[in-house]
Coordinates of C-alpha atoms in Angstrom, one line a residue:
M1 CA 39.6 -5.1 51.5
T2 CA 42.4 -2.7 52.2
P3 CA 42.3 -1.2 55.6
E4 CA 41.6 2.5 55.6
K5 CA 44.6 4.6 56.6
T6 CA 44.0 6.8 59.6
A7 CA 45.2 10.3 59.0
I8 CA 47.7 11.6 61.6
P9 CA 46.9 15.1 62.5
P10 CA 49.8 17.6 62.3
P11 CA 51.5 18.7 65.5
S12 CA 49.8 21.7 67.0
P13 CA 51.9 24.8 66.6
I14 CA 53.8 26.1 69.6
S15 CA 53.0 29.7 70.4
C16 CA 54.8 32.4 72.4
R17 CA 52.9 35.5 73.4
G18 CA 50.2 34.5 71.0
R19 CA 52.6 34.0 68.0
P20 CA 53.3 30.6 66.4
V21 CA 56.9 29.3 66.9
S22 CA 58.5 26.7 64.7
A23 CA 59.3 23.4 66.4
N24 CA 62.9 23.5 65.0
V25 CA 63.5 26.8 66.8
V26 CA 62.2 25.3 70.1
H27 CA 64.5 22.3 69.7
R28 CA 67.4 24.6 69.1
L29 CA 66.7 26.6 72.2
R30 CA 66.5 23.4 74.2
A31 CA 69.9 22.4 72.8
F32 CA 71.4 25.7 73.7
A33 CA 70.0 25.6 77.2
L34 CA 71.5 22.1 77.6
S35 CA 74.9 23.3 76.4
L36 CA 74.9 26.1 78.9
F37 CA 74.0 23.6 81.6
L38 CA 76.9 21.4 80.5
I39 CA 79.3 24.4 80.6
A40 CA 78.2 25.3 84.0
A41 CA 78.4 21.7 85.2
F42 CA 81.9 20.9 83.8
V43 CA 83.8 24.0 82.6
V44 CA 83.1 26.3 85.5
P45 CA 84.3 23.9 88.2
A46 CA 87.3 23.2 86.0
L47 CA 88.1 26.9 85.9
A48 CA 87.5 27.3 89.7
G49 CA 89.8 24.3 90.3
S50 CA 92.5 25.9 88.1
F51 CA 92.2 29.1 90.0
E52 CA 92.5 27.3 93.4
D53 CA 95.5 25.4 92.0
A54 CA 97.1 28.6 90.9
V55 CA 96.5 30.2 94.3
G56 CA 97.9 27.1 96.1
K57 CA 101.3 27.6 94.3
F58 CA 101.9 30.6 96.5
A59 CA 102.3 28.2 99.4
N60 CA 105.2 26.4 97.8
D61 CA 107.7 29.1 98.9
E62 CA 109.4 28.9 95.5
F63 CA 110.0 32.1 93.4
S64 CA 109.3 30.2 90.2
D65 CA 106.0 28.9 91.5
T66 CA 105.0 32.3 92.7
D67 CA 105.8 33.7 89.3
E68 CA 103.5 31.1 87.7
A69 CA 100.8 31.8 90.3
V70 CA 100.9 35.5 89.6
G71 CA 100.4 35.0 85.9
A72 CA 97.6 32.4 86.3
V73 CA 95.7 34.5 88.9
A74 CA 96.0 37.7 86.8
S75 CA 94.7 36.0 83.7
S76 CA 91.9 34.0 85.5
G77 CA 89.4 36.8 85.5
N78 CA 88.5 35.9 89.1
P79 CA 87.2 38.9 91.1
L80 CA 89.7 38.1 93.9
A81 CA 92.7 38.4 91.5
F82 CA 93.3 42.1 92.1
A83 CA 93.0 41.7 95.9
I84 CA 95.4 38.7 95.9
I85 CA 98.2 40.3 93.8
S86 CA 97.9 43.7 95.5
A87 CA 98.2 41.9 98.9
L88 CA 101.3 40.1 97.6
Q89 CA 102.8 43.4 96.6
D90 CA 102.1 45.0 100.0
G91 CA 103.3 41.9 102.0
R92 CA 99.7 41.0 103.1
L93 CA 99.6 37.6 101.4
F94 CA 100.2 34.7 103.8
A95 CA 100.6 31.0 103.1
D96 CA 100.4 28.0 105.5
P97 CA 103.0 25.4 104.4
D98 CA 101.1 22.6 106.2
S99 CA 97.6 23.0 104.8
K100 CA 98.8 24.7 101.5
K101 CA 96.2 27.4 102.1
V102 CA 96.7 31.0 101.2
F103 CA 95.2 34.0 103.1
V104 CA 94.8 37.7 102.4
T105 CA 95.0 40.2 105.2
Q106 CA 92.8 43.1 104.1
L107 CA 93.5 46.7 104.8
D108 CA 90.7 46.8 107.4
G109 CA 92.4 43.9 109.3
K110 CA 90.0 41.2 108.2
I111 CA 91.4 37.9 106.9
I112 CA 89.9 35.9 103.9
D113 CA 90.8 32.7 102.2
A114 CA 92.5 33.7 98.9
A115 CA 91.0 30.8 97.0
T116 CA 87.4 31.1 98.0
G117 CA 87.0 34.6 99.5
A118 CA 85.6 33.1 102.7
A119 CA 86.2 35.0 106.0
V120 CA 88.8 33.5 108.3
D121 CA 89.0 34.2 112.0
K122 CA 92.8 34.2 112.3
L123 CA 95.9 33.2 110.5
P124 CA 97.3 29.7 111.2
D125 CA 100.3 29.7 113.5
N126 CA 102.7 28.5 110.7
A127 CA 101.5 31.0 108.1
T128 CA 104.2 33.3 106.7
A129 CA 104.2 36.1 104.2
V130 CA 104.8 35.1 100.6
R131 CA 108.3 36.2 99.6
L132 CA 109.2 38.4 96.6
N133 CA 112.5 39.2 94.9
N134 CA 113.2 42.1 92.5
R135 CA 112.2 40.2 89.4
L136 CA 108.9 39.1 91.0
R137 CA 108.2 42.7 92.1
R138 CA 108.3 43.8 88.5
T139 CA 106.1 40.9 87.5
V140 CA 103.6 41.9 90.2
E141 CA 103.6 45.5 89.1
A142 CA 102.9 44.4 85.5
A143 CA 100.1 42.1 86.6
L144 CA 98.5 44.8 88.7
G145 CA 98.8 47.2 85.7
S146 CA 96.9 44.7 83.5
L147 CA 94.2 44.2 86.1
T148 CA 93.5 47.9 86.4
L149 CA 93.5 48.8 82.7
L150 CA 89.7 48.6 82.5
S151 CA 89.1 50.5 85.8
P152 CA 86.3 53.1 85.7
D153 CA 88.7 55.6 87.2
P154 CA 90.8 57.3 84.4
A155 CA 93.6 58.1 86.9
K156 CA 93.9 54.4 87.7
R157 CA 93.8 53.4 84.0
I158 CA 96.7 55.9 83.4
A159 CA 98.6 54.5 86.3
A160 CA 98.1 51.0 85.0
A161 CA 99.3 52.0 81.6
Q162 CA 102.4 53.6 83.2
S163 CA 103.1 50.3 85.0
V164 CA 102.9 48.4 81.8
F165 CA 105.1 51.0 80.0
K166 CA 107.8 50.4 82.6
S167 CA 107.6 46.6 82.6
H168 CA 106.9 46.2 78.9
D169 CA 105.6 42.7 79.6
E170 CA 104.4 40.9 76.5
A171 CA 101.7 39.2 78.4
A172 CA 99.9 42.5 78.9
L173 CA 99.6 43.2 75.1
P174 CA 96.2 41.6 74.6
A175 CA 94.8 43.5 77.6
I176 CA 96.3 46.7 76.3
D177 CA 94.8 46.2 72.8
D178 CA 91.4 45.4 74.3
A179 CA 91.6 48.5 76.5
L180 CA 92.8 50.7 73.7
A181 CA 89.9 49.7 71.5
K182 CA 87.4 50.6 74.1
E183 CA 89.0 53.8 75.4
S184 CA 87.6 57.3 74.6
N185 CA 89.5 59.5 77.0
K186 CA 92.3 61.3 75.1
S187 CA 94.9 61.3 77.9
V188 CA 94.2 57.6 78.8
K189 CA 94.4 56.6 75.2
A190 CA 97.8 58.3 74.8
A191 CA 99.0 56.4 77.9
F192 CA 97.8 53.1 76.4
T193 CA 99.5 53.9 73.1
E194 CA 102.8 54.5 74.8
A195 CA 102.4 51.2 76.8
R196 CA 101.7 49.3 73.7
A197 CA 104.7 50.9 72.0
A198 CA 106.9 49.8 74.9
I199 CA 105.8 46.2 74.6
L200 CA 106.2 46.1 70.8
L201 CA 109.7 47.6 71.1
F202 CA 111.0 44.6 73.1
K203 CA 108.7 42.0 71.5
S204 CA 110.9 39.5 69.7
D205 CA 108.5 38.7 66.9
A206 CA 107.4 42.3 66.2
T207 CA 107.9 43.5 62.7
E208 CA 110.4 46.3 61.8
V209 CA 107.5 48.6 60.9
E210 CA 105.9 48.0 64.3
K211 CA 109.2 48.7 66.1
L212 CA 109.7 51.9 64.1
E213 CA 106.2 53.1 65.0
A214 CA 106.9 52.2 68.6
I215 CA 110.1 54.3 68.6
A216 CA 108.1 57.2 67.2
A217 CA 105.5 56.9 69.9
I218 CA 108.1 56.7 72.7
K219 CA 110.0 59.6 71.2
A220 CA 106.8 61.7 71.3
R221 CA 106.6 61.0 75.1
G222 CA 110.0 62.7 75.5
D223 CA 110.8 62.1 79.2
Q224 CA 113.5 60.4 81.2
E225 CA 111.6 57.1 81.2
A226 CA 111.2 57.1 77.5
M227 CA 114.9 57.8 77.0
A228 CA 115.8 55.0 79.5
L229 CA 113.5 52.6 77.6
L230 CA 115.2 53.4 74.3
A231 CA 118.6 53.2 75.8
G232 CA 117.8 49.7 77.1
L233 CA 117.0 48.4 73.6
G234 CA 120.4 46.9 73.1
T235 CA 122.9 47.0 70.3
D236 CA 121.8 43.8 68.5
Q237 CA 119.0 45.5 66.6
P238 CA 118.7 45.9 62.8
P239 CA 120.5 49.0 61.5
L240 CA 117.3 50.9 60.7
I241 CA 115.9 50.3 64.2
A242 CA 119.2 51.2 65.9
K243 CA 119.5 54.4 63.9
A244 CA 115.9 55.4 64.7
A245 CA 116.5 54.7 68.4
A246 CA 119.7 56.7 68.5
G247 CA 118.0 59.6 66.8
A248 CA 115.1 59.5 69.2
I249 CA 117.5 59.4 72.2
A250 CA 119.3 62.5 70.8
S251 CA 116.0 64.3 70.3
I252 CA 114.8 63.5 73.8
Q253 CA 118.1 64.7 75.3
G254 CA 117.8 68.0 73.6
N255 CA 114.2 68.3 74.7
L256 CA 115.0 67.5 78.3
A257 CA 117.9 70.0 78.3
L258 CA 115.4 72.7 77.2
W259 CA 112.9 71.7 79.8
S260 CA 115.7 71.7 82.4
T261 CA 116.4 75.3 81.6
V262 CA 112.7 76.1 82.0
Q263 CA 112.6 74.3 85.3
N264 CA 115.6 76.3 86.6
A265 CA 113.9 79.5 85.4
W266 CA 110.8 78.5 87.3
Y267 CA 112.9 77.8 90.5
G268 CA 114.5 81.1 90.0
L269 CA 111.2 82.9 89.8
S270 CA 110.0 81.1 92.9
L271 CA 113.2 82.1 94.8
G272 CA 112.9 85.6 93.4
S273 CA 109.3 86.0 94.7
V274 CA 110.5 84.9 98.2
L275 CA 113.4 87.4 98.0
L276 CA 111.0 90.2 96.8
L277 CA 108.6 89.6 99.7
A278 CA 111.4 89.7 102.2
A279 CA 113.1 92.8 100.7
I280 CA 110.2 95.0 99.6
G281 CA 109.6 96.2 103.1
L282 CA 113.3 96.8 103.6
A283 CA 113.4 98.8 100.4
I284 CA 110.8 101.2 101.7
T285 CA 112.4 101.8 105.1
F286 CA 115.9 102.0 103.7
G287 CA 114.9 104.3 100.8
V288 CA 112.8 106.8 102.9
M289 CA 114.6 106.8 106.2
G290 CA 118.1 105.7 105.3
V291 CA 118.0 103.2 108.2
I292 CA 120.0 100.0 108.0
N293 CA 117.5 97.8 109.9
M294 CA 119.1 94.5 110.8
A295 CA 115.9 93.5 112.7
H296 CA 113.9 93.4 109.5
G297 CA 114.3 89.6 109.3
E298 CA 112.7 89.3 112.8
M299 CA 109.6 91.0 111.4
V300 CA 109.4 88.2 108.9
M301 CA 109.8 85.7 111.8
I302 CA 107.0 87.4 113.8
G303 CA 104.7 87.1 110.8
A304 CA 105.4 83.4 110.5
Y305 CA 104.7 82.9 114.2
T306 CA 101.5 84.8 113.9
T307 CA 100.5 82.3 111.2
F308 CA 101.4 79.5 113.6
V309 CA 99.3 81.0 116.4
V310 CA 96.3 81.5 114.1
Q311 CA 96.5 77.9 112.9
E312 CA 96.8 76.5 116.4
I313 CA 93.6 78.4 117.5
I314 CA 91.8 77.2 114.4
R315 CA 92.9 73.5 114.9
T316 CA 91.7 73.5 118.5
S317 CA 88.5 75.5 118.2
Y318 CA 87.4 75.9 114.6
P319 CA 88.9 73.1 112.5
G320 CA 86.5 73.7 109.7
L321 CA 88.2 77.0 109.0
F322 CA 91.7 75.6 108.4
D323 CA 91.6 76.2 104.7
Y324 CA 91.0 79.9 105.5
S325 CA 93.8 80.1 108.0
L326 CA 96.2 82.0 105.8
L327 CA 93.6 84.5 104.7
I328 CA 93.0 85.2 108.4
A329 CA 96.7 85.3 109.2
V330 CA 97.7 87.8 106.5
P331 CA 96.0 90.9 108.0
L332 CA 96.8 89.8 111.5
A333 CA 100.5 89.4 110.6
F334 CA 100.5 92.8 109.0
I335 CA 99.0 94.5 112.0
V336 CA 101.2 92.7 114.6
S337 CA 104.5 93.3 112.7
G338 CA 103.5 96.8 111.7
A339 CA 102.6 97.8 115.3
I340 CA 105.9 96.4 116.5
G341 CA 107.7 98.3 113.8
V342 CA 106.1 101.6 114.8
A343 CA 107.0 100.9 118.4
I344 CA 110.6 100.2 117.4
E345 CA 110.8 103.5 115.4
R346 CA 109.3 105.6 118.1
S347 CA 111.4 104.1 120.9
I348 CA 114.8 103.5 119.2
I349 CA 115.2 104.5 115.6
R350 CA 114.1 108.1 116.0
F351 CA 117.0 108.9 118.2
L352 CA 119.6 107.5 115.8
Y353 CA 118.8 109.3 112.5
G354 CA 121.9 110.4 110.6
R355 CA 124.1 107.8 112.4
P356 CA 123.9 104.6 110.3
L357 CA 126.5 102.6 112.1
E358 CA 124.8 103.1 115.5
T359 CA 121.5 102.2 113.8
L360 CA 123.0 99.0 112.4
L361 CA 124.3 98.0 115.9
A362 CA 121.1 98.9 117.7
T363 CA 118.9 97.0 115.3
W364 CA 121.3 94.0 115.3
G365 CA 121.0 93.9 119.1
L366 CA 117.3 94.3 118.8
S367 CA 117.1 91.3 116.5
L368 CA 118.9 89.2 119.1
V369 CA 116.4 90.3 121.8
L370 CA 113.4 89.5 119.5
Q371 CA 114.9 86.0 118.7
Q372 CA 115.3 85.3 122.4
A373 CA 111.8 86.5 123.2
V374 CA 110.4 84.1 120.6
R375 CA 112.5 81.3 122.0
T376 CA 111.2 82.0 125.4
A377 CA 107.6 82.1 124.3
F378 CA 107.5 79.3 121.7
G379 CA 110.6 77.2 122.4
P380 CA 113.7 76.8 120.2
T381 CA 112.4 74.0 118.0
N382 CA 110.6 74.3 114.7
R383 CA 106.9 74.9 114.7
E384 CA 104.5 73.2 112.4
V385 CA 102.5 75.3 110.0
G386 CA 100.3 73.4 107.7
N387 CA 99.4 73.9 104.0
P388 CA 95.7 74.5 103.2
S389 CA 94.3 72.1 100.7
W390 CA 94.4 74.7 97.9
M391 CA 98.2 75.1 98.5
S392 CA 99.0 71.4 98.6
G393 CA 100.1 69.2 95.8
A394 CA 101.6 69.9 92.4
F395 CA 100.9 69.6 88.7
E396 CA 102.9 68.8 85.5
L397 CA 103.4 71.4 82.8
G398 CA 105.3 69.7 80.0
Q399 CA 108.3 68.1 81.6
I400 CA 108.4 70.4 84.7
T401 CA 106.7 70.1 88.0
I402 CA 105.0 73.2 89.6
T403 CA 104.0 73.1 93.2
Y404 CA 100.8 75.0 94.2
N405 CA 102.4 76.6 97.2
R406 CA 105.2 78.2 95.2
L407 CA 102.7 79.3 92.5
W408 CA 100.4 80.9 95.0
I409 CA 103.4 82.7 96.7
L410 CA 104.5 84.1 93.3
C411 CA 100.9 85.3 92.7
F412 CA 100.7 86.7 96.2
T413 CA 104.0 88.5 95.9
L414 CA 102.9 90.2 92.7
A415 CA 99.6 91.2 94.2
V416 CA 101.4 92.8 97.2
F417 CA 103.7 94.6 94.9
A418 CA 100.8 96.0 92.8
I419 CA 98.9 97.1 95.9
L420 CA 102.0 98.8 97.3
L421 CA 102.6 100.6 94.0
A422 CA 98.9 101.8 94.0
M423 CA 99.2 102.9 97.6
L424 CA 102.3 105.0 96.9
R425 CA 100.7 106.6 93.9
Y426 CA 97.1 107.2 94.9
T427 CA 97.0 107.7 98.7
A428 CA 98.0 110.7 100.8
L429 CA 100.5 108.6 102.8
G430 CA 102.1 107.4 99.6
L431 CA 102.4 110.9 98.2
E432 CA 104.0 112.1 101.5
M433 CA 106.4 109.1 101.5
R434 CA 107.5 109.9 97.9
A435 CA 108.0 113.5 98.8
V436 CA 110.1 112.7 101.8
T437 CA 112.1 110.2 99.8
Q438 CA 112.9 112.7 97.0
N439 CA 113.6 115.8 99.2
R440 CA 113.1 115.6 103.0
R441 CA 113.8 119.3 103.7
M442 CA 111.5 120.5 101.0
A443 CA 108.7 118.2 102.2
A444 CA 109.1 119.4 105.7
S445 CA 108.9 123.1 104.5
M446 CA 105.7 122.2 102.7
G447 CA 104.1 121.2 106.0
I448 CA 104.5 117.4 105.9
A449 CA 105.2 115.9 109.3
T450 CA 108.3 113.9 108.4
S451 CA 108.5 112.2 111.8
R452 CA 105.0 110.9 111.4
V453 CA 105.8 109.7 107.9
D454 CA 109.0 108.0 109.2
A455 CA 106.9 106.1 111.9
L456 CA 104.2 105.0 109.4
T457 CA 106.8 104.1 106.8
F458 CA 108.7 101.9 109.3
G459 CA 105.4 100.3 110.3
L460 CA 104.5 99.7 106.7
G461 CA 107.8 98.1 105.9
S462 CA 107.6 95.9 109.0
G463 CA 104.0 95.0 108.2
I464 CA 104.9 93.8 104.7
A465 CA 107.8 91.8 106.2
G466 CA 105.1 90.2 108.5
I467 CA 103.0 89.1 105.5
A468 CA 106.2 87.8 103.9
G469 CA 106.5 85.6 107.0
V470 CA 103.0 84.2 106.3
A471 CA 104.1 83.1 102.8
L472 CA 107.5 81.8 104.0
S473 CA 105.8 79.7 106.7
Q474 CA 104.5 77.5 103.8
I475 CA 107.9 76.7 102.4
D476 CA 110.4 77.0 105.2
N477 CA 110.8 76.0 108.8
V478 CA 109.1 78.3 111.3
S479 CA 111.9 78.9 113.9
P480 CA 113.5 81.8 115.8
N481 CA 116.2 81.9 113.1
L482 CA 113.8 82.2 110.2
G483 CA 114.6 85.9 109.5
Q484 CA 118.3 85.4 109.6
S485 CA 118.2 83.3 106.4
Y486 CA 116.8 86.2 104.4
I487 CA 118.2 89.4 105.8
I488 CA 121.5 89.4 103.8
D489 CA 119.8 88.4 100.6
S490 CA 117.2 91.2 101.2
F491 CA 120.0 93.8 101.5
M492 CA 121.6 92.5 98.3
V493 CA 118.3 92.8 96.4
V494 CA 117.8 96.4 97.7
V495 CA 121.3 97.6 96.9
F496 CA 121.4 95.8 93.5
G497 CA 118.0 97.1 92.4
G498 CA 118.5 100.6 93.6
V499 CA 117.8 102.0 97.1
G500 CA 114.1 103.1 97.5
N501 CA 113.0 102.0 94.0
L502 CA 110.3 99.4 94.1
W503 CA 110.7 98.5 90.4
G504 CA 114.4 98.1 91.0
T505 CA 113.7 95.8 93.9
L506 CA 111.4 93.7 91.7
V507 CA 114.0 93.3 88.9
G508 CA 116.8 92.8 91.4
A509 CA 114.9 90.0 93.3
F510 CA 114.0 88.0 90.2
T511 CA 117.4 88.6 88.6
L512 CA 119.3 87.3 91.7
G513 CA 116.8 84.4 92.1
I514 CA 117.2 83.2 88.5
A515 CA 121.0 83.7 88.5
N516 CA 121.3 81.8 91.8
K517 CA 119.3 78.8 90.5
F518 CA 121.4 78.6 87.2
L519 CA 124.7 78.8 89.1
E520 CA 123.8 76.2 91.7
P521 CA 124.0 73.1 89.4
V522 CA 127.4 74.3 88.1
A523 CA 129.1 75.6 91.3
G524 CA 127.0 74.3 94.1
A525 CA 124.7 76.2 96.6
V526 CA 127.5 77.8 98.7
L527 CA 129.8 78.7 95.8
G528 CA 126.9 79.9 93.8
K529 CA 125.9 82.4 96.6
I530 CA 129.6 83.5 96.8
A531 CA 129.7 84.1 93.1
I532 CA 126.5 86.2 93.2
L533 CA 127.9 88.3 96.0
V534 CA 131.2 88.9 94.1
L535 CA 129.2 89.9 91.0
I536 CA 127.1 92.3 93.0
I537 CA 130.2 93.9 94.6
L538 CA 131.7 94.4 91.1
F539 CA 128.4 95.8 89.8
I540 CA 128.1 98.3 92.7
Q541 CA 131.7 99.5 91.9
K542 CA 130.4 100.4 88.5
R543 CA 126.9 101.6 89.5
P544 CA 126.9 102.7 93.1
R545 CA 123.2 103.6 93.1
G546 CA 122.1 100.2 91.7
L547 CA 120.1 99.3 88.6
F548 CA 117.5 102.1 89.0
A549 CA 119.0 105.0 90.8
L550 CA 116.5 107.1 92.9
K551 CA 117.4 110.3 94.7
G552 CA 116.7 110.1 98.5
R553 CA 117.8 111.3 101.8
A554 CA 120.5 108.7 102.1
V555 CA 122.0 109.8 98.8
E556 CA 121.8 113.5 99.7
A557 CA 123.6 112.9 103.0

């Protein structure tokens, strides 16, 4: 009798959240978990060990070992990599030759073990800074650039791309490609593209097509660094590559020459705005009163020292108002300088009308008195006048750099000019000043108090010189000699533009400023000024009344 076979029941299904799961899937999951365990058990310690070995090479005091260590640490992916290489760049990476341990001195003064990140109480007695040479410094810059390519800060990503562009290290190409694929910011993407082009340009196994595309990308950048990169390509290139590089260099040179002209024009506008601010008050007093005021520069100086006093009070008592210091100083400088101007006119100038040489000597002596008074009150040394945050820094426009303080001074000058024109046209004092300028005797016969107009005009001109001092304090040294640097140029602007004509003063200031900046690169600063002076003398011989002649008392006399 055959024994009866006992039926083996099927394995009970494994369920997950109430749903049946195949046994094969479970076995695969267990195998995957086991593989992860094996990776954690063997690979991770191996990687950790390789990182520690790489860090230990810094202690060998050999440039070749340091070079290898930089590459290994940068490519390790360890979170300490950036801290180690940046410390190496800053001279904060120390190595103990006895224990072969490496230490990072952090910016806050704390010390950590470079291999483990553990805190250390103090450096060993024999620890010395890891040395660098010029080649290693370029390697370190490239490594830091690669490490910051994926930074969340766009500015840091651009800086990293610029570093790779300069070093054109082939080792950074995978990181650049990875970062470029993930990048969405247009500016950062352009910087990554330029960095990649720089690498491909010098990559030995890059194809001719890749190199031609790289030359086109670098040509589009169009700055000095791009031209230097193309110039360093060498002469052993294929004819097509060499021709494309030469054409790109020629194009960049022409582009840079054009931008250099624009930069000089901007410098000229900036200088012209300064000259206009310093001369506009002189144009008023000279045009209406016919007074050669050699103390006009000291009114500029007084405005600058008013700014210094305002900022000192704010620094000591109200530091939160520092960004508003210039807005507070402008009306105060106008009032102080204007009041001093009225006092000068009432006490000295009014007795010297019709005697220009005596007026010149008297105001020149007065300028010396005012300079010495400021030296006595504030000392002979330069005084510090700070820039508010909104006037600090610069920005790039194409290939030129524009500083915020110069830009704001230009805007401020044009605003002052517009306000002064409106005041002359639409206020009673302005109408009286224009009447006295055109015909003093007729104005007096019509009941205008010409002596009062003279005093207010001199005060207005001095007040404008005071607010010019506020602006100049942001770009020049505040010292007792500040006004002397601008008085001659101010007279040249007034005479060249036309005595008493504000539009002539505007055109004259910007013309002289731009001409000065275009002559300086050719003839130098001193010879440039001499050339400008000679040209003005020749021009005055042809047109004695300047660009825009205006009839006034000085002309009638």
